[in-house]
XYZ file of C-alpha atoms in Angstrom:
400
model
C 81.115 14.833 27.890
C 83.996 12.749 28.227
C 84.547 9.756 25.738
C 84.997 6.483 26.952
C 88.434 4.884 27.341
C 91.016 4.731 24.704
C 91.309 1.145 24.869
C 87.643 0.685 24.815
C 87.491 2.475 21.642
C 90.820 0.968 19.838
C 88.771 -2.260 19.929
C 86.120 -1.027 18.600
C 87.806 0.526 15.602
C 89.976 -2.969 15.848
C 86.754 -4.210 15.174
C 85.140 -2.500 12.743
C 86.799 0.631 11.876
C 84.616 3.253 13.749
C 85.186 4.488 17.267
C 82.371 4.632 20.024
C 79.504 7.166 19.436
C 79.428 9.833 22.231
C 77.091 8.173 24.831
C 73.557 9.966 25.166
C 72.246 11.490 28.246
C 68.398 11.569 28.837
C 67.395 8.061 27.302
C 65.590 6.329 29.641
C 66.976 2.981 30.534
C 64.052 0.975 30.792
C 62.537 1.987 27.414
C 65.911 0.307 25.966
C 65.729 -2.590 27.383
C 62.382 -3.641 27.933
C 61.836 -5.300 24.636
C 64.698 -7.433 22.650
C 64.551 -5.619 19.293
C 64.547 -8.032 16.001
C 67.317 -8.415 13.528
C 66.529 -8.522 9.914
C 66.593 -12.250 9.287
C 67.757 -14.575 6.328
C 64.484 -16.449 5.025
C 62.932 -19.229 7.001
C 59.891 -21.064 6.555
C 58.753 -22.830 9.745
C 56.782 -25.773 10.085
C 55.719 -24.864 13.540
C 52.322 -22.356 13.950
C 54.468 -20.384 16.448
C 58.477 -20.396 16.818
C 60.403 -17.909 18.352
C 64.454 -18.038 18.410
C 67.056 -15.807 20.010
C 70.474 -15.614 20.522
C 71.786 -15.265 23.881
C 75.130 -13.166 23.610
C 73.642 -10.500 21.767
C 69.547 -10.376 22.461
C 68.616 -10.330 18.893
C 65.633 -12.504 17.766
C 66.489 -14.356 14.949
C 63.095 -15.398 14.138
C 59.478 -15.202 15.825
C 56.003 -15.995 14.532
C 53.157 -15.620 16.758
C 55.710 -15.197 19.839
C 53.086 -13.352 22.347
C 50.019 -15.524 22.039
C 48.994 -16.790 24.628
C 49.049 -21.164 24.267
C 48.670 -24.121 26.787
C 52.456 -24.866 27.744
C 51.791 -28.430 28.402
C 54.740 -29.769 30.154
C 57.297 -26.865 29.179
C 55.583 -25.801 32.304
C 58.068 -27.625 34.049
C 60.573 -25.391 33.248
C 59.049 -23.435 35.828
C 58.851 -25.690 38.660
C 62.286 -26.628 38.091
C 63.639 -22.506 38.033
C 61.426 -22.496 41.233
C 63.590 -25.301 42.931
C 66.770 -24.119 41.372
C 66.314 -20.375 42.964
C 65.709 -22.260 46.415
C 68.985 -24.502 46.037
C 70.924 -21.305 45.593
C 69.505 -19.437 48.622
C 70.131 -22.661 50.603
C 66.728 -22.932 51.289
C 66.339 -26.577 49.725
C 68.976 -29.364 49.515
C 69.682 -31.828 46.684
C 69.597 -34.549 49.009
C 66.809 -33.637 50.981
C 63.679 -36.086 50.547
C 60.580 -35.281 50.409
C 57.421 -38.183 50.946
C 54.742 -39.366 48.600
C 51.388 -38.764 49.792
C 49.190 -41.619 49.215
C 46.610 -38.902 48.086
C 49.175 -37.660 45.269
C 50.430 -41.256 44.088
C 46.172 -41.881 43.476
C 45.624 -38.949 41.558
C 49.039 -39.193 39.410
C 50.506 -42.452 39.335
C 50.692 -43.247 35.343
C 48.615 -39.957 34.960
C 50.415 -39.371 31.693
C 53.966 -38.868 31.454
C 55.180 -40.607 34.892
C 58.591 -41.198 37.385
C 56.588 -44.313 38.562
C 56.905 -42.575 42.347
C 56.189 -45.620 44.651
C 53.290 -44.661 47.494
C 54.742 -43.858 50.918
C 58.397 -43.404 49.715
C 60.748 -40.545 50.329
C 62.809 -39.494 47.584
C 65.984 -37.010 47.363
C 65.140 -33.636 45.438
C 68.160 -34.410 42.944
C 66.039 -37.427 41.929
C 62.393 -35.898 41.462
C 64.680 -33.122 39.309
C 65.948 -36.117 37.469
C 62.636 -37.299 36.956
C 60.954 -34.024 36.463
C 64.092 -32.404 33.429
C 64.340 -36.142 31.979
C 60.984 -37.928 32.423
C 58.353 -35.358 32.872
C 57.156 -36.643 35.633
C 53.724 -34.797 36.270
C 53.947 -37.346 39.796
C 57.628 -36.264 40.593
C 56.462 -32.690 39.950
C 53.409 -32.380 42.397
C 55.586 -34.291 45.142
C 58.303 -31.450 44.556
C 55.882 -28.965 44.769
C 53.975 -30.193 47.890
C 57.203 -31.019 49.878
C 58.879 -27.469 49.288
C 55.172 -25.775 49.683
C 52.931 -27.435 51.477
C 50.287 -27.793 48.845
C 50.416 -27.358 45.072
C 48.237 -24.459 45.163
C 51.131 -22.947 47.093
C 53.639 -23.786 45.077
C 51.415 -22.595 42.195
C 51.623 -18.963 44.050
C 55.604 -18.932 44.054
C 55.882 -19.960 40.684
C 53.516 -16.891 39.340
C 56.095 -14.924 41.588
C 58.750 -15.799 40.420
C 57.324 -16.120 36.559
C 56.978 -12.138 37.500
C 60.310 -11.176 38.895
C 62.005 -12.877 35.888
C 60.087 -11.149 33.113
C 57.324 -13.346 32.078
C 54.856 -10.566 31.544
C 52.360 -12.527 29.282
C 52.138 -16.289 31.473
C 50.373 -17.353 33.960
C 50.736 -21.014 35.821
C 47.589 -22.905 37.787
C 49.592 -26.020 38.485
C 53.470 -27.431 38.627
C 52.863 -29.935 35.536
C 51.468 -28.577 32.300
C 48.493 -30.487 33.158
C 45.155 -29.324 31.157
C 43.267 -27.021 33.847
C 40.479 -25.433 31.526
C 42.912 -22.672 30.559
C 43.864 -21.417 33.541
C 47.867 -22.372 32.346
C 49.074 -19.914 29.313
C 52.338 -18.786 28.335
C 53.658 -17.623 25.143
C 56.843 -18.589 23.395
C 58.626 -15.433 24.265
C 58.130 -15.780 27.680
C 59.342 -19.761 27.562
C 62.520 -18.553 26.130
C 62.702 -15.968 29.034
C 62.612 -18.750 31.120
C 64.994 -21.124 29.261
C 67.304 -18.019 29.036
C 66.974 -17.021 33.178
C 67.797 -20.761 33.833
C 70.680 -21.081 31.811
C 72.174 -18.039 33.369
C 70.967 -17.657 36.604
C 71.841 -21.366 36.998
C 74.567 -22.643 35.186
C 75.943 -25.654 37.460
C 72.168 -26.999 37.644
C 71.752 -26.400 34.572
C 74.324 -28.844 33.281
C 73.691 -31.099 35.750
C 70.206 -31.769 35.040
C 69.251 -30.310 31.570
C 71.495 -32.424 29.153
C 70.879 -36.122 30.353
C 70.010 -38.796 27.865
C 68.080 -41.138 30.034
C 67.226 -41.812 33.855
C 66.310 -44.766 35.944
C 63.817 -45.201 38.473
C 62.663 -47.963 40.202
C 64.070 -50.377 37.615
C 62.563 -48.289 34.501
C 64.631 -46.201 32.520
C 63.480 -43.569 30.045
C 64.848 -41.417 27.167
C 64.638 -37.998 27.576
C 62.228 -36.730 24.873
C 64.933 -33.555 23.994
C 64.831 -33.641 20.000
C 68.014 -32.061 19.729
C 70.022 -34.203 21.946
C 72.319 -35.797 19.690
C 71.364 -34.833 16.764
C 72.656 -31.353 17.198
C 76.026 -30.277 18.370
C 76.226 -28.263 21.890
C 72.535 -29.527 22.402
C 71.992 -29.640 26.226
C 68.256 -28.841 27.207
C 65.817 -27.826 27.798
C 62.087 -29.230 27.408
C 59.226 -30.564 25.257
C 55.760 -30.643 25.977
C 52.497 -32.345 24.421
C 48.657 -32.427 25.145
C 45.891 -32.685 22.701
C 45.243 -29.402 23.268
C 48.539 -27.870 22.587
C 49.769 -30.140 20.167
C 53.942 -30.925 20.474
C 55.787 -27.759 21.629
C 59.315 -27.976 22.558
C 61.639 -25.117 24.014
C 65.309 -26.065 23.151
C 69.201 -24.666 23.635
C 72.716 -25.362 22.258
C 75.954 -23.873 22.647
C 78.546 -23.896 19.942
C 81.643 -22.584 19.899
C 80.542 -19.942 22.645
C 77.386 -18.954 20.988
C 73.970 -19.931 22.341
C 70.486 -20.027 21.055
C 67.031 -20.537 22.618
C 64.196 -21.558 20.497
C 60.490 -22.305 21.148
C 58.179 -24.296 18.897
C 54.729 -24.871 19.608
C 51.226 -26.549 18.044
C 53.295 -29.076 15.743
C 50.654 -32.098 15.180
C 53.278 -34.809 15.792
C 56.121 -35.958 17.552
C 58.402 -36.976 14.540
C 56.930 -33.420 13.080
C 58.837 -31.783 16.342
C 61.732 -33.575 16.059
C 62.087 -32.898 12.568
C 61.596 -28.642 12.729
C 63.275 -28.772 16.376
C 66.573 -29.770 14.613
C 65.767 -28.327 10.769
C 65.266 -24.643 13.167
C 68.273 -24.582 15.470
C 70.289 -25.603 12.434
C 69.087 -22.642 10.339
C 69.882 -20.378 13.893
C 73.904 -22.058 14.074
C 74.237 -22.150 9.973
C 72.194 -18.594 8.770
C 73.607 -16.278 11.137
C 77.316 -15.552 12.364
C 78.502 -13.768 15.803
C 80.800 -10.930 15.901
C 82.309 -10.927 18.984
C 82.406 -7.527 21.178
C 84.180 -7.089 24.657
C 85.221 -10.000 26.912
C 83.012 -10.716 30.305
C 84.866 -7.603 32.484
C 85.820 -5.810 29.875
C 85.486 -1.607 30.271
C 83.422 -0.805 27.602
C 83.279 3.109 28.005
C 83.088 5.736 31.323
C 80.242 7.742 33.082
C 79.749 10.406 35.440
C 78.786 9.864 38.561
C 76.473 12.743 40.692
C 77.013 12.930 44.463
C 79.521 10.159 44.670
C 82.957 8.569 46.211
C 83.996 8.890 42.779
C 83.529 11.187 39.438
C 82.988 8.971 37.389
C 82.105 4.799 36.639
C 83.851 2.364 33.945
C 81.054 0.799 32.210
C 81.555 -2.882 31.827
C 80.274 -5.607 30.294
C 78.425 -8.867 31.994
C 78.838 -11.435 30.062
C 80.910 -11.499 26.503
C 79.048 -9.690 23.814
C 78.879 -10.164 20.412
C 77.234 -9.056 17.377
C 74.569 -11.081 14.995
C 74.257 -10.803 12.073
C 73.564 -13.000 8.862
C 76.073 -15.071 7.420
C 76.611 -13.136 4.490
C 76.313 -9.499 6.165
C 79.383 -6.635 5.895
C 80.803 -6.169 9.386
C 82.564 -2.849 7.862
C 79.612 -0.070 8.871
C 78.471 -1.401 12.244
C 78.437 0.999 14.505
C 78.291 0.956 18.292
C 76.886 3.630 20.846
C 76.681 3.832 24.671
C 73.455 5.317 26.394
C 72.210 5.776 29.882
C 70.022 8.414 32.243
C 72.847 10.692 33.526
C 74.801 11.646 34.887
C 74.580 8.818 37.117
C 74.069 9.260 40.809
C 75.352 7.145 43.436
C 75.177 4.882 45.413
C 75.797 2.445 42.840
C 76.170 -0.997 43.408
C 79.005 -3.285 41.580
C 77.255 -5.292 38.886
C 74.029 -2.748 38.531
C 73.071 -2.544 35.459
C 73.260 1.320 34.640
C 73.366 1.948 30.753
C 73.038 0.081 26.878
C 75.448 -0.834 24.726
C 73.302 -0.270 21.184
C 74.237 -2.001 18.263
C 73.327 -0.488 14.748
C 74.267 -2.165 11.362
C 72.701 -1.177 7.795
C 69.111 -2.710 6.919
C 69.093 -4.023 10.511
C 67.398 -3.200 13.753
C 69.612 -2.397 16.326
C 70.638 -4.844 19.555
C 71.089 -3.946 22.961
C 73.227 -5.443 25.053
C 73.454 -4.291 29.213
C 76.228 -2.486 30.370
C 77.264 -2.979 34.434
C 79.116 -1.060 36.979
C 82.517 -2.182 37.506
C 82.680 -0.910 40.591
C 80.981 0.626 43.576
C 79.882 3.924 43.931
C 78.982 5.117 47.720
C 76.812 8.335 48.433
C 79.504 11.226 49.160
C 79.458 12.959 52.759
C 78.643 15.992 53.322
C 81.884 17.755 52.219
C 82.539 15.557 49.126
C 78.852 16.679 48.090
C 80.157 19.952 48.532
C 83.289 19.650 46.783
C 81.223 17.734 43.733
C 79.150 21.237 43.885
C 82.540 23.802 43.822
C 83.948 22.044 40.768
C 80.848 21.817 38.712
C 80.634 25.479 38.990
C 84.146 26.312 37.766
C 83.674 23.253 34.998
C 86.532 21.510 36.763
């Protein structure tokens, strides 16, 4: 098989002194990338009964303790409701200054129902401001008035959120209302999932992201209120994303930060007070920023390597990367014997769609477990006609 480009390669030995690994045909694709695989990771003790951390450019998990059981989210089921919103504002299907009314019915059951936006009965108010008040209050009010105005009813809005929970990957969680309120457990997630979430809203959508994640404080109705983010300000490149608290589930928080172009995720849940979460929120991203280093890869649009392409407009398909990737790996670990290796089910048939993700960049270091990272196509493929099938079929025989 033919090996990827030459330039490809050259920055790979730039990098570390090996070239590419022939890619391997046969592997299924899914089986790759179903499950994040765990780096070997520098000591940690957390205060938190579960924590999970991982870092976005490369997929490895830095750290996780108790990450699939299944716990009361509290209001990190927000995060939810918001994605839900977020995915509408995209598709055009709901605008930021659209307003949506109070029921008297809702403002009964939730006004000062515990944390609260102070929604006055009978008033319409903009979606950017029950966001506001949802992200930076926790409004369990401003949530259920989101959820009936885009839905009808919460119980509808309960239904698009388990949707969408399943078309982004949460595969242990389940939601039975917008707010985190306690509903007899009905309402689980675990902490992988969470950062699943965090993770799809950060890069699914980055504009609303920044506009609504990272604020400090917000004013309603003459009240303001600090956002209850444990990082913010006390962490560099802090910016979201949500905490949550019940009796039941103690004080969970699931948190981001960016710095110099590397981001984490982390998830801590059960903590048995709110200074207690502040404390590990900020002691734990630390450790992530400080313990482990990134190794930069190939540049967002970068050809990583080629592939063959079966009954297409074209032989074959540079392999590109998403996003920039980069390497983890502990502070004090030898970059000199990583090696890297392409894989995908081929050869790859068309039609193939720009952007598809079609094959794994695998990552594999000494004493580690390796991380994959998606590879796209970096351009389209269409079905061949007739006579290019044909042609495809006349030089396979003579090996051309």
């Amino acid at each position: 098989m033919k090996m990827g480009r030459a330039k490809a390669h050259a920055l790979a030995t730039h990098i570390y002194g090996h070239r590419m690994k022939t890619p391997i045909l046969g592997i299924t694709l899914f089986s790759l990338l179903a499950t994040p695989l765990a780096a070997a990771a520098p000591s940690y003790v957390s205060e938190a009964p579960i924590a999970y951390m991982t870092d976005l450019s490369s997929g490895a998990v830095l750290f996780s303790r108790d990450a699939d059981k299944q716990i009361p989210p509290a209001s990190m089921a927000k995060m939810m409701t918001v994605y839900v919103a977020f995915d509408l504002i995209k598709k055009g299907e709901l605008k930021l200054d659209q307003t949506l009314p109070v029921s008297a019915e809702t403002w009964k059951k939730w006004n000062n129902q515990g944390s609260s936006m102070f929604l006055a009965v009978g008033s319409k108010v903009s979606v950017a401001d029950l966001l506001d008040g949802i992200v930076t209050l926790s409004g369990n009010d401003a949530c259920v008035v989101l959820a009936e105005g885009i839905a009808g009813s919460e119980e509808a809005f309960v239904d698009m959120m388990n949707k969408k929970a399943r078309e982004i990957g949460l595969s242990n969680s389940r939601f039975g209302n917008s707010n985190g309120w306690p509903d007899e457990g009905v309402t689980q997630v675990t902490a992988r999932d969470l950062a699943t979430l965090a993770t799809a809203t950060i890069r699914n959508h980055p504009k609303l992201y920044k506009r609504f994640y990272s604020k400090g404080s917000f004013t309603w109705n003459g009240i303001t209120q600090p956002n209850r983010d444990p990082l913010l300000g006390k962490v560099a490149g802090a910016d979201g994303l949500k905490t949550g608290h019940t009796d039941e589930a103690g004080y969970g928080f699931t948190g981001s930060a960016e710095q110099n172009g590397r981001r984490l995720v982390m998830v801590v849940a059960g903590l048995d007070s709110f200074n207690g979460r502040v404390d590990e929120s900020v002691r734990f991203m630390n450790w992530g920023f400080k313990a482990w280093k990134s190794v930069p890869l190939f540049a967002k649009g970068k050809t990583v390597d080629t592939a063959p392409v079966q009954q297409g407009s074209a032989r074959e398909l540079p392999l590109v990367a998403p996003r920039d990737l980069a390497l983890t790996l502990p502070r004090t670990a030898d970059t000199d014997k990583v090696s890297l290796k392409v894989v995908y089910q081929g050869p790859l048939k068309a039609p193939i769609a720009k952007g598809q993700q079609v094959a794994s960049l695998i990552v594999s270091a000494p004493d580690m477990q390796r991380q994959v990272m998606p590879l796209v196509a970096g351009e389209a493929v269409e079905e061949a006609g007739f006579f290019g099938r044909l042609w495809a079929g006349i030089l396979s025989v003579f090996g051309a």
